[in-house]
XYZ file of C-alpha atoms in Angstrom:
721
model
C 13.397 35.257 -4.857
C 10.772 34.629 -7.486
C 12.009 31.130 -8.154
C 11.946 30.401 -4.448
C 8.272 31.291 -4.343
C 7.155 29.014 -7.147
C 6.457 26.042 -4.968
C 5.793 27.817 -1.684
C 2.614 25.871 -1.254
C 4.619 22.719 -1.686
C 6.376 23.928 1.425
C 3.078 24.690 3.117
C 1.359 21.477 2.340
C 3.727 18.836 1.124
C 3.452 17.315 -2.311
C 0.602 15.239 -3.595
C 1.683 11.628 -3.816
C -1.060 9.216 -4.819
C 1.212 7.679 -7.300
C 2.220 4.460 -9.027
C 4.611 2.944 -11.534
C 3.573 3.716 -15.087
C 2.052 0.751 -16.895
C 2.478 2.122 -20.370
C 5.629 2.683 -22.399
C 6.945 6.209 -22.593
C 9.093 7.806 -25.317
C 12.103 10.043 -24.808
C 15.269 9.554 -22.779
C 15.128 7.999 -19.360
C 14.941 10.408 -16.469
C 17.747 10.805 -13.962
C 16.013 8.803 -11.265
C 14.969 5.261 -10.456
C 11.479 3.893 -10.035
C 12.313 2.964 -6.487
C 13.131 6.608 -5.715
C 9.765 7.744 -7.143
C 7.923 5.118 -5.152
C 9.771 6.104 -1.993
C 8.810 9.726 -2.651
C 5.163 8.724 -2.685
C 5.420 7.039 0.664
C 7.151 10.082 2.267
C 4.174 12.330 1.619
C 1.297 9.976 0.864
C -0.871 11.646 3.466
C 0.066 15.285 2.709
C -0.820 15.966 -0.884
C -4.554 16.247 -1.379
C -4.829 19.006 1.195
C -3.323 21.567 -1.118
C -2.602 20.058 -4.482
C -5.443 17.500 -4.785
C -4.973 13.812 -5.316
C -4.172 14.226 -9.020
C -1.693 17.124 -8.490
C -4.020 19.522 -10.261
C -3.873 22.119 -7.492
C -6.191 23.082 -4.672
C -4.683 25.360 -2.026
C -1.373 25.213 -3.838
C -0.147 25.304 -7.434
C -0.447 22.488 -9.941
C 2.380 20.058 -9.696
C 1.710 17.962 -12.835
C 0.964 19.117 -16.351
C 1.667 22.125 -18.538
C 1.638 24.665 -15.733
C 4.316 22.863 -13.737
C 6.447 22.480 -16.843
C 6.039 26.134 -17.727
C 7.535 27.060 -14.369
C 10.226 24.418 -14.056
C 10.838 23.002 -17.522
C 13.987 25.039 -18.178
C 15.514 24.433 -14.807
C 17.438 21.382 -13.681
C 16.388 18.488 -11.480
C 19.073 19.500 -9.040
C 17.573 22.958 -8.695
C 14.196 21.367 -8.010
C 15.662 19.210 -5.260
C 17.463 22.153 -3.701
C 14.367 24.327 -3.812
C 12.200 21.691 -2.094
C 14.903 21.020 0.500
C 15.178 24.694 1.370
C 11.436 25.205 1.902
C 9.899 21.954 3.142
C 8.541 21.361 5.669
C 7.882 24.962 6.742
C 9.137 25.717 10.158
C 9.734 22.059 10.918
C 12.632 19.621 11.157
C 14.345 18.529 7.963
C 13.092 15.346 6.348
C 15.407 12.373 6.819
C 17.766 10.695 4.424
C 17.004 10.799 0.709
C 13.475 12.202 1.161
C 14.000 15.371 -0.945
C 15.577 13.508 -3.883
C 12.702 11.008 -3.767
C 10.148 13.789 -3.798
C 11.734 15.282 -6.863
C 11.822 11.902 -8.523
C 8.091 11.558 -8.002
C 7.412 14.957 -9.527
C 9.402 14.028 -12.634
C 7.581 10.748 -12.932
C 4.221 12.401 -12.466
C 5.043 14.824 -15.319
C 5.666 12.178 -17.913
C 9.327 11.388 -17.355
C 10.556 7.782 -17.631
C 12.512 6.134 -14.837
C 15.966 4.854 -15.562
C 18.820 3.129 -13.783
C 20.617 6.263 -12.619
C 19.750 7.529 -9.134
C 18.744 11.149 -8.855
C 21.202 13.392 -7.012
C 21.126 16.986 -5.784
C 23.741 17.987 -8.360
C 21.853 16.661 -11.338
C 22.135 19.121 -14.222
C 19.500 17.378 -16.414
C 17.012 19.933 -17.614
C 13.482 18.907 -16.562
C 11.946 19.633 -19.981
C 14.444 17.293 -21.665
C 13.010 14.270 -19.842
C 9.495 15.309 -18.816
C 6.747 15.961 -21.357
C 4.306 17.621 -18.942
C 1.792 14.947 -19.953
C 0.237 13.573 -16.766
C 0.049 9.787 -16.727
C -3.255 8.067 -17.100
C -3.734 7.252 -13.404
C -3.553 10.962 -12.559
C -5.999 11.979 -15.276
C -8.622 9.369 -14.420
C -8.311 9.330 -10.652
C -6.829 5.856 -10.607
C -4.552 4.775 -7.858
C -1.544 2.688 -7.221
C -3.442 -0.551 -7.431
C -4.254 0.069 -11.098
C -0.620 0.297 -12.103
C 1.195 -2.014 -9.670
C 1.533 -5.750 -9.849
C -0.024 -7.830 -7.085
C 3.485 -8.695 -5.924
C 4.285 -5.058 -5.105
C 3.772 -3.376 -1.779
C 1.054 -1.191 -3.326
C -0.662 -4.194 -4.865
C -0.762 -5.927 -1.482
C -2.292 -2.813 0.036
C -4.895 -2.740 -2.742
C -5.752 -6.353 -1.946
C -6.183 -5.574 1.691
C -8.363 -2.578 0.775
C -10.616 -4.849 -1.328
C -10.946 -7.263 1.562
C -12.070 -4.608 4.022
C -15.738 -5.152 4.841
C -18.081 -2.640 3.162
C -21.690 -1.765 3.634
C -23.363 -2.511 6.942
C -20.523 -3.654 9.184
C -22.397 -3.335 12.475
C -26.076 -4.264 12.328
C -28.542 -2.605 14.682
C -31.731 -0.589 14.825
C -32.684 2.735 16.329
C -35.645 1.927 18.570
C -38.704 4.196 18.755
C -37.504 6.327 15.829
C -39.651 9.421 15.173
C -39.631 10.731 11.537
C -38.408 14.282 11.156
C -41.050 16.606 9.666
C -40.835 20.023 8.055
C -42.399 21.498 11.176
C -39.656 19.997 13.315
C -36.977 21.505 11.101
C -38.680 24.907 11.232
C -39.029 24.793 15.030
C -36.433 22.278 16.262
C -36.736 20.734 19.668
C -33.985 22.175 21.913
C -33.036 18.610 22.793
C -32.116 17.885 19.154
C -29.503 19.107 16.743
C -30.934 18.243 13.336
C -28.549 19.932 10.925
C -25.199 21.664 10.625
C -25.254 24.877 12.756
C -28.456 23.565 14.379
C -31.215 25.440 12.473
C -32.301 26.942 9.181
C -30.915 30.349 10.316
C -27.414 28.850 10.717
C -27.389 30.385 14.235
C -25.227 27.768 15.955
C -27.144 28.831 19.101
C -28.978 26.541 21.529
C -31.692 27.535 23.991
C -30.495 24.857 26.402
C -29.387 26.334 29.719
C -28.494 23.527 32.141
C -24.806 24.369 31.462
C -24.309 28.013 32.426
C -21.554 30.522 32.911
C -21.753 29.797 36.631
C -21.333 25.988 36.482
C -19.530 25.341 33.212
C -16.252 24.900 35.097
C -17.692 21.648 36.445
C -17.903 20.040 32.967
C -16.465 16.511 32.846
C -15.944 13.999 30.074
C -19.031 11.756 29.875
C -17.883 9.526 27.045
C -15.735 9.524 23.899
C -15.571 7.727 20.597
C -12.562 7.095 18.352
C -13.246 8.092 14.769
C -11.737 6.952 11.522
C -8.354 8.445 10.676
C -6.856 8.541 7.250
C -7.682 11.728 5.230
C -5.389 14.701 4.647
C -8.143 16.627 2.789
C -9.576 18.023 5.977
C -12.000 16.548 8.471
C -14.533 19.024 9.807
C -17.332 16.807 11.116
C -20.692 18.202 12.103
C -22.619 15.453 13.989
C -26.353 15.652 14.452
C -28.675 14.353 17.211
C -32.281 13.300 17.100
C -34.299 11.797 19.937
C -31.256 10.626 21.894
C -29.338 9.207 18.882
C -26.122 10.840 17.597
C -25.232 10.373 13.931
C -21.647 11.093 12.860
C -19.855 10.881 9.502
C -16.201 9.787 9.585
C -13.292 10.115 7.194
C -13.056 7.174 4.828
C -16.837 7.184 4.177
C -18.018 5.642 7.419
C -21.435 6.619 8.897
C -22.348 5.672 12.448
C -25.311 5.914 14.834
C -24.491 6.106 18.550
C -26.517 6.256 21.705
C -26.116 9.937 22.597
C -26.201 9.256 26.338
C -23.746 6.391 26.563
C -21.756 6.351 23.360
C -22.837 2.826 22.520
C -22.630 2.037 18.822
C -26.023 1.171 17.322
C -25.116 0.662 13.668
C -22.286 1.366 11.239
C -22.180 1.600 7.442
C -18.844 1.694 5.602
C -20.479 2.997 2.493
C -17.533 3.764 0.215
C -14.106 2.545 -0.940
C -12.284 5.910 -0.822
C -10.195 5.641 2.316
C -8.877 9.170 1.694
C -12.290 10.755 1.704
C -12.709 13.419 4.399
C -15.579 13.710 6.819
C -18.069 16.132 5.234
C -19.063 19.400 6.851
C -22.580 18.461 7.829
C -25.152 15.755 7.453
C -28.889 16.217 7.909
C -31.915 14.184 8.939
C -35.392 14.364 7.401
C -38.290 11.967 7.282
C -36.933 8.476 7.843
C -33.477 9.128 6.446
C -30.115 10.604 7.171
C -28.539 12.380 4.165
C -24.823 12.518 3.456
C -22.680 13.702 0.562
C -19.402 12.081 -0.447
C -16.232 13.794 -1.614
C -16.994 12.462 -5.087
C -20.273 14.480 -5.134
C -22.736 11.698 -4.454
C -25.816 12.477 -2.430
C -26.831 9.437 -0.408
C -29.899 8.628 1.680
C -29.455 6.194 4.625
C -32.223 4.725 6.749
C -31.938 6.540 10.071
C -33.160 3.337 11.787
C -30.772 0.784 10.250
C -28.124 2.630 8.276
C -29.003 0.839 5.040
C -28.697 2.882 1.841
C -32.076 3.937 0.429
C -30.810 5.745 -2.676
C -27.622 7.138 -4.157
C -27.590 10.097 -6.607
C -24.634 11.336 -8.645
C -24.494 15.149 -8.694
C -23.500 16.564 -12.118
C -22.145 15.044 -15.262
C -18.986 12.898 -14.713
C -18.194 12.978 -18.436
C -17.366 16.656 -18.076
C -16.008 17.098 -14.537
C -14.744 15.218 -11.498
C -17.059 17.106 -9.204
C -16.637 17.077 -5.458
C -18.425 18.215 -2.312
C -17.224 19.246 1.107
C -20.480 20.005 2.862
C -23.877 18.320 3.132
C -27.420 19.437 2.208
C -30.287 21.152 3.968
C -33.765 19.635 3.818
C -36.489 22.055 2.739
C -40.120 21.233 1.853
C -39.453 17.709 0.641
C -36.231 18.631 -1.097
C -32.509 18.477 -0.371
C -30.628 21.556 -1.434
C -26.981 20.944 -2.122
C -23.861 22.921 -3.148
C -20.984 21.756 -5.373
C -17.221 21.992 -5.818
C -14.669 20.687 -8.252
C -15.699 22.884 -11.164
C -12.264 24.120 -12.236
C -11.787 22.167 -15.486
C -11.685 24.350 -18.575
C -14.484 23.291 -20.906
C -16.193 21.275 -18.202
C -19.565 21.543 -16.519
C -20.063 24.712 -14.454
C -20.829 24.745 -10.767
C -24.358 24.974 -9.498
C -26.637 24.881 -6.478
C -29.228 22.115 -6.933
C -32.236 20.525 -5.232
C -33.221 16.828 -5.095
C -36.461 15.035 -4.220
C -35.888 13.682 -0.657
C -37.796 10.460 -1.398
C -36.151 9.499 -4.712
C -32.965 11.535 -5.131
C -34.255 12.933 -8.460
C -32.935 16.364 -9.373
C -35.725 19.026 -9.134
C -33.863 22.207 -10.020
C -30.428 23.768 -10.374
C -29.013 27.282 -10.445
C -25.755 27.730 -12.319
C -23.320 29.933 -10.388
C -21.317 31.010 -13.441
C -23.052 33.493 -15.761
C -22.531 32.515 -19.410
C -22.431 34.542 -22.607
C -25.824 35.996 -23.422
C -27.237 35.439 -19.913
C -27.773 38.094 -17.226
C -24.326 38.847 -15.839
C -22.629 37.096 -18.741
C -20.839 40.252 -19.743
C -18.937 40.453 -16.446
C -16.193 37.897 -17.399
C -14.142 40.264 -19.547
C -14.994 38.576 -22.815
C -13.776 35.147 -21.755
C -15.438 32.327 -23.702
C -17.731 30.030 -21.729
C -15.105 27.287 -21.732
C -12.703 29.439 -19.682
C -15.243 30.578 -17.025
C -14.680 28.351 -14.008
C -14.978 28.431 -10.232
C -17.797 30.007 -8.211
C -18.247 26.841 -6.068
C -20.837 26.677 -3.300
C -18.908 24.488 -0.878
C -20.530 25.497 2.414
C -24.144 24.523 3.324
C -26.631 27.345 2.898
C -29.500 28.610 5.090
C -33.253 29.025 4.621
C -36.043 31.500 5.539
C -39.398 29.665 5.518
C -41.382 32.893 5.592
C -39.699 34.281 2.421
C -39.228 30.787 0.989
C -35.668 31.832 0.110
C -32.497 29.822 0.538
C -29.214 31.685 0.936
C -25.875 30.448 -0.398
C -22.410 31.920 -0.676
C -20.144 31.316 -3.670
C -16.370 31.051 -3.953
C -13.928 32.884 -6.253
C -13.533 32.679 -9.982
C -10.576 30.614 -11.087
C -7.660 30.889 -11.625
C -7.409 33.033 -8.468
C -5.693 36.087 -9.932
C -7.250 38.248 -12.629
C -4.138 38.364 -14.807
C -3.959 34.566 -14.801
C -7.589 33.994 -15.755
C -7.765 36.961 -18.232
C -11.074 38.332 -16.995
C -9.945 41.939 -16.784
C -11.705 43.971 -14.149
C -15.105 42.362 -14.673
C -17.139 41.205 -11.667
C -17.153 37.508 -12.796
C -20.717 36.868 -11.624
C -21.884 34.975 -9.635
C -18.564 34.394 -7.927
C -18.021 35.742 -4.384
C -21.700 36.556 -3.960
C -24.653 35.908 -1.654
C -27.361 34.214 -3.676
C -31.017 34.272 -2.595
C -32.860 31.480 -4.443
C -36.471 30.474 -4.430
C -36.499 27.175 -2.553
C -39.189 25.644 -4.772
C -37.809 26.580 -8.146
C -34.179 27.657 -7.764
C -34.939 30.963 -9.444
C -32.688 33.840 -8.426
C -34.513 36.368 -6.240
C -31.486 38.620 -5.730
C -27.686 38.518 -5.427
C -25.073 40.647 -3.773
C -21.499 40.658 -5.074
C -19.129 41.125 -2.085
C -15.896 41.152 -4.062
C -16.348 41.999 -7.779
C -13.533 40.476 -9.772
C -11.898 38.886 -6.689
C -8.219 38.326 -7.382
C -6.351 37.034 -4.217
C -8.202 33.798 -3.307
C -10.236 35.637 -0.698
C -13.624 34.057 -1.326
C -16.937 34.795 0.347
C -18.446 31.344 0.285
C -19.155 30.775 3.959
C -22.274 30.519 6.082
C -25.185 32.988 5.825
C -26.598 33.736 9.260
C -30.197 34.936 9.349
C -31.085 37.351 12.168
C -34.436 38.971 13.024
C -34.142 42.216 14.966
C -36.775 44.928 15.688
C -38.965 43.664 12.882
C -36.107 43.642 10.306
C -34.789 40.571 8.525
C -30.983 40.497 8.026
C -28.481 38.130 6.491
C -24.931 38.295 7.793
C -21.808 36.769 6.241
C -18.040 37.090 6.399
C -15.415 35.970 3.964
C -11.644 35.684 3.836
C -11.141 39.437 3.866
C -12.470 39.297 7.426
C -15.209 41.779 6.657
C -18.665 41.210 8.271
C -21.421 42.064 5.807
C -24.935 43.077 6.768
C -27.686 42.805 4.133
C -31.441 43.052 3.978
C -32.444 39.475 3.345
C -35.676 40.396 1.524
C -33.969 42.585 -1.056
C -30.195 42.070 -0.793
C -29.664 45.730 -0.051
C -26.350 46.609 1.576
C -26.804 47.877 5.144
C -23.338 47.988 6.563
C -19.996 46.243 7.130
C -17.312 45.841 9.750
C -13.614 45.109 9.219
C -12.935 42.498 11.908
C -9.256 42.030 11.250
C -6.628 44.264 9.546
C -7.159 44.311 5.826
C -5.297 46.270 3.108
C -6.444 44.643 -0.156
C -9.218 47.237 -0.472
C -8.280 50.885 -0.286
C -11.883 52.003 -0.039
C -15.401 50.619 0.311
C -18.334 52.619 -0.983
C -20.430 53.634 2.050
C -23.696 53.508 0.050
C -23.325 50.278 -1.876
C -20.578 48.438 0.054
C -18.629 47.872 -3.181
C -14.943 47.476 -2.431
C -12.079 48.938 -4.486
C -8.785 47.099 -4.728
C -5.477 48.838 -4.361
C -4.118 49.883 -7.732
C -1.074 47.620 -7.570
C -3.370 44.672 -7.086
C -5.489 45.713 -10.057
C -2.386 46.180 -12.177
C -0.785 42.851 -11.223
C 1.601 41.118 -13.640
C 2.507 37.516 -14.149
C 5.330 36.504 -11.796
C 5.264 39.674 -9.723
C 4.152 39.343 -6.099
C 1.583 41.593 -4.454
C 1.235 41.914 -0.692
C -2.128 41.513 1.033
C -3.808 41.038 4.355
C -5.551 38.788 5.275
C -4.017 35.712 3.638
C -5.773 32.753 2.071
C -6.119 31.339 5.580
C -8.852 33.866 5.736
C -9.709 36.548 8.212
C -12.824 34.311 8.319
C -12.976 30.813 6.843
C -15.292 27.801 7.175
C -15.299 27.958 10.957
C -18.828 29.250 11.547
C -19.881 32.192 13.615
C -22.716 32.010 16.166
C -25.626 34.377 16.723
C -25.869 34.711 20.549
C -29.547 35.636 20.756
C -29.697 36.936 24.369
C -26.975 39.502 23.682
C -28.033 40.218 20.046
C -24.452 39.688 18.930
C -22.428 37.556 16.553
C -19.435 35.694 17.941
C -16.929 35.076 15.201
C -13.745 32.919 14.947
C -11.115 34.833 12.982
C -7.511 34.396 11.838
C -4.701 36.941 11.396
C -2.027 36.309 8.749
C -0.909 37.935 5.506
C 0.589 36.849 2.215
C 2.524 37.738 -0.895
C 0.743 36.391 -3.981
C 2.267 36.088 -7.438
C 0.222 35.142 -10.502
C 1.348 32.386 -12.820
C 0.614 31.563 -16.419
C -2.124 28.925 -16.654
C -2.630 26.379 -19.403
C -6.066 27.148 -20.783
C -6.638 24.166 -23.023
C -9.830 22.176 -22.767
C -9.650 19.571 -20.021
C -6.901 21.365 -18.110
C -7.562 22.341 -14.560
C -7.591 26.003 -13.591
C -6.041 25.201 -10.217
C -4.890 28.160 -8.220
C -2.667 29.911 -10.770
C -0.614 31.605 -8.061
C 2.275 31.051 -5.631
C 2.267 32.391 -2.119
C 4.434 33.374 0.862
C 2.845 33.868 4.304
C 3.767 36.038 7.259
C 2.260 37.462 10.491
C -0.374 40.167 10.317
C 0.808 43.583 11.418
C -0.489 44.570 14.857
C -1.367 40.979 15.812
C 1.585 40.448 18.138
C 1.957 37.001 16.638
C -1.589 36.044 17.561
C -3.060 34.130 14.593
C -6.295 33.231 16.404
C -8.954 35.819 17.309
C -12.441 35.341 18.730
C -14.623 38.396 18.846
C -18.264 39.514 19.441
C -20.059 42.134 17.313
C -23.327 44.001 17.954
C -25.968 43.142 15.372
C -27.316 46.720 15.217
C -24.178 48.789 15.232
C -21.544 46.178 14.173
C -19.412 47.506 17.056
C -16.824 45.119 18.433
C -17.960 44.257 21.960
C -15.036 42.050 23.102
C -12.143 40.081 21.642
C -9.795 37.319 22.713
C -6.543 36.699 20.832
C -4.083 33.759 20.980
C -1.224 32.183 19.041
C -3.114 29.195 17.685
C -5.980 29.616 15.187
C -9.494 28.537 16.102
C -10.457 25.461 14.099
C -14.086 24.958 15.200
C -17.234 26.849 14.581
C -18.563 28.746 17.619
C -21.449 27.319 19.642
C -23.320 29.639 22.014
C -26.063 28.778 24.402
C -28.824 30.393 26.547
C -26.627 29.551 29.501
C -24.412 32.497 28.533
C -21.503 30.397 27.232
C -19.719 30.305 23.906
C -17.569 27.237 23.011
C -14.657 27.099 20.584
C -11.595 24.855 19.977
C -8.202 25.427 18.366
C -5.162 23.981 16.669
C -3.300 23.766 19.937
C -5.780 21.131 21.184
C -7.606 23.490 23.593
C -11.373 23.419 23.884
C -12.693 26.383 25.847
C -15.841 27.924 27.198
C -16.001 31.728 26.990
C -18.393 34.069 28.728
C -20.618 35.145 25.820
C -21.000 38.614 27.360
C -17.388 39.395 28.192
C -15.136 36.938 26.359
C -13.601 35.705 29.614
C -12.430 32.067 29.702
C -14.656 30.071 32.003
C -13.416 26.536 31.426
C -10.898 24.723 29.314
C -9.571 21.258 28.574
C -6.770 20.030 26.359
C -7.668 17.122 24.032
C -5.303 14.679 22.252
C -5.481 16.343 18.789
C -6.531 19.601 17.195
C -10.094 20.531 18.118
C -11.726 20.853 14.717
C -15.285 20.730 13.410
C -18.641 21.957 14.641
C -19.482 21.733 18.362
C -23.046 20.867 19.291
C -25.195 20.494 22.439
C -28.258 18.342 23.041
C -30.102 16.522 25.769
C -30.445 12.789 26.378
C -32.436 11.450 29.276
C -33.237 14.982 30.305
C -29.543 15.942 30.697
C -27.640 18.432 28.632
C -24.475 17.273 26.847
C -21.788 19.094 24.901
C -19.976 17.401 21.984
C -16.938 18.326 19.901
C -14.608 16.494 17.533
C -10.846 16.397 17.144
C -9.658 16.044 13.577
C -6.694 16.308 11.256
C -6.103 17.519 7.773
C -7.377 20.627 6.122
C -6.608 23.553 3.884
C -5.377 27.047 4.585
C -6.767 27.325 8.174
C -4.341 24.559 9.147
C -1.560 24.910 6.618
C -0.833 28.609 6.838
C -0.259 28.429 10.620
C 2.367 25.732 9.960
C 4.381 28.594 8.494
C 3.234 31.589 10.512
C 2.994 29.806 13.888
C 5.263 26.824 13.414
C 5.812 26.563 17.166
C 2.254 25.210 17.575
C 2.624 21.449 17.365
C 0.159 18.553 17.233
C -0.083 14.892 16.231
C -1.042 13.660 12.772
C -3.692 11.252 14.091
C -6.429 11.515 16.648
C -9.846 11.895 14.996
C -12.356 11.398 17.789
C -15.643 12.588 19.325
C -15.726 13.894 22.906
C -18.956 14.369 24.864
C -19.026 16.385 28.129
C -21.672 16.874 30.808
C -22.041 18.247 34.319
C -21.714 15.748 37.130
C -24.970 14.265 38.432
C -26.351 15.884 41.570
C -26.312 13.715 44.682
C-alpha cells in the first residue's frame, strides 16, 4: 500500500514532461529504454506536468520526480515496477492511456534522472533496478530551466517547434490607443467609481462587492450574452484571470504572457502586447491600473509596467536574486501611495533566497522595501524553526494579492506553509516556523511589521493560510477576515491582530481543539507524532476547505459569502534531500477521498454573519466552485464551477436565480462594471490549476470537461424597448 502511494500525485496530475534529448555524454550502463520512448513520453503529458510537479520536476502539488528524492523512493525498485505502478494509478478515475504510453512515461522518468538511453526498448517486465542505471542527477536542462530547443537539433520535431516559437511575433502585435484615457489616482483607488473595477477583488478591502444595482434578484434571469472573447490557451499551471475595467476599457492578461485592452461595451480589441516568450506561463491572478500604467507580474517573477493607452512596456523589474532562486509569482500587485506592493513564490530551494513581500516605485520599478517572511536565526521569531539552520528554512510564500487600509496605513498579506510540508520531513520539530501560515500587517510606507497572527503554528499537512484578507467595518470596529485550507473562517481585530473568533465552515479533524481565548489550534497527537512513510488521515485535503477562490463581503446583508470544497486525504511524509540547491518540494505523498457527511458534494457555497459567524445559508453540489464570489447591491451573488456552470444566487437565501453552461470550466474572478451607462457582468473560462482542479479528478471523476477553452464572457440585460 505504501509503495502504491508514492506517486499518487503523479496519478492526480500527470508527470512533468518538459524534456529533451541529453546533449552531454553520460557515464554508466545504458538504460533499458530508447530515446524515442522518452521523447514519446514527453509528448503524452507535455501539458500536464507543471500543474503539480513544476516544469523541472522539482515538485509543486506533487512529489519531486527528478533528483535525490525520487531516487530515494524508487532507486531500489525495478523499471517494470515503476511502469506497473503508473499504469495502475494514472489517470485517476479516467480511461486508460493508449498504446505504449505508460512505458514511455517511465522511460522519460529514467532519462530525467540521469539514465542514458540505449537500443533496448523498455517493457513492463523489465527487472533492471532503477539505481543501477539512473544517478539521480538531473540533466542540465532541468536544472537551468532550459527546454527542448536547447538540446534538440534543428532537424528534430522539437527543434522545428522551437523555430516556430522564435518566429512568433512578440511585443506590440496589435497597435492601437485608448482614447480619452484618465489617469488613475490614489483617491480613485481609495474610493473607486462603481462603473470601474480597478484591481483584483475590486477594492482595497478585497470585498469583491459592487454597488451597481441594475442587475437585481428580480431581473437577473433575463441576463444574455453580450459579447465574448477567445483567450490564449496553452498553460497547465493554472489560469485564474482577474480582468480589470477603467473608463469603459477592459484589460485582460492571458496565458502565454499576452496582455490585451478591449472595448468593454463591444469587445473590440484596442491593442495587444505579447510581452514574453514563455508559452506555458499562466494568466496571473490579478493585474492593477495606476497612474498611466497597467501593472502585471509574470510567472518568472518580473513586475512589468505597460502604458494603459498603448500597451507599450514602460519598465520591467526582476523581483529577487536569480543567482539564488528561480522565483515565481502567481498574483499581481496592489498600488498604494505611489508604490506597488507584491508577493512572491518559488522560495523552496535550500540555501536560496527567502521569500518576501516587497514594494516598488510605481514610476521607476525601483525596490523601496521588503519584508522577509521567514524568520532567521537571531531575529524575532527565529527560534521557532526547531534549530534548523537558515539554509533549510524555506517556504512561507505570499502568492495571493494582499489588501490595504488607508486609515491605518497597513497592508495585509497571508503567507503559505513552511516547506517541506510535513514536520518530520523538514525537521522543524513542533516549532511555529514563523512567519509561515500567518496574517501579516505591514506598514505600507516602510514594510515594517505592525503585527502578525499565526493561524497554524508548525503547519504540517499542506493546509496553508495564504489567501485573501477581507477588511470589514462594522459598528465602529475594524476587522480582517481570512480562511485557509482548513476551511476555518478567522476573525481578527485589524488594528492589533487580536483573535476575535472563528468558524469551522467544513468538516475538519486535523485539529482536536482550538483555544477559545487565543484561537491557537492543537493538532491531533498522531499528526504531531508522524513518521516517515506512515500515512496520517486528515480533513480537509490539500484541495482546501478554502483555496484561492475568493470570498465576497455582501455589504447589505453584513455577511461573507464563501466558496468551499469538501474532500479529505491521507498524507505520508517522505525523506527529503537537504543539500544546498535542492528543492524542498512537497516532501509527501497523498491519497484523496470524499469528505464524511458531504454526500459526495465537493462544492459548497455558504454565507456567514460577520458579527456572530453563524452560517446563514449553504448550497452544495458535486462540482467544486472554481471562481471567486462576486456579490452586488442588486442582491445577487455570482459563482462558477468545474462543471462549466455559471450561476447567480440570491445573496440573502442562496437560491439559484439564473444559470448558464459555458464551454469550459468557469474559473477566475468575476467582475461587474458599466459601459455607456449599462451594467455588464464578466467571467472567464480557464483550464489548468493545482489542487482545486486536480483533487476533484480523483474524488469526483464523473465531472468531465475539455482541456481547452480559455475565454472571456460578458453578459448584460436586454435593452428596453
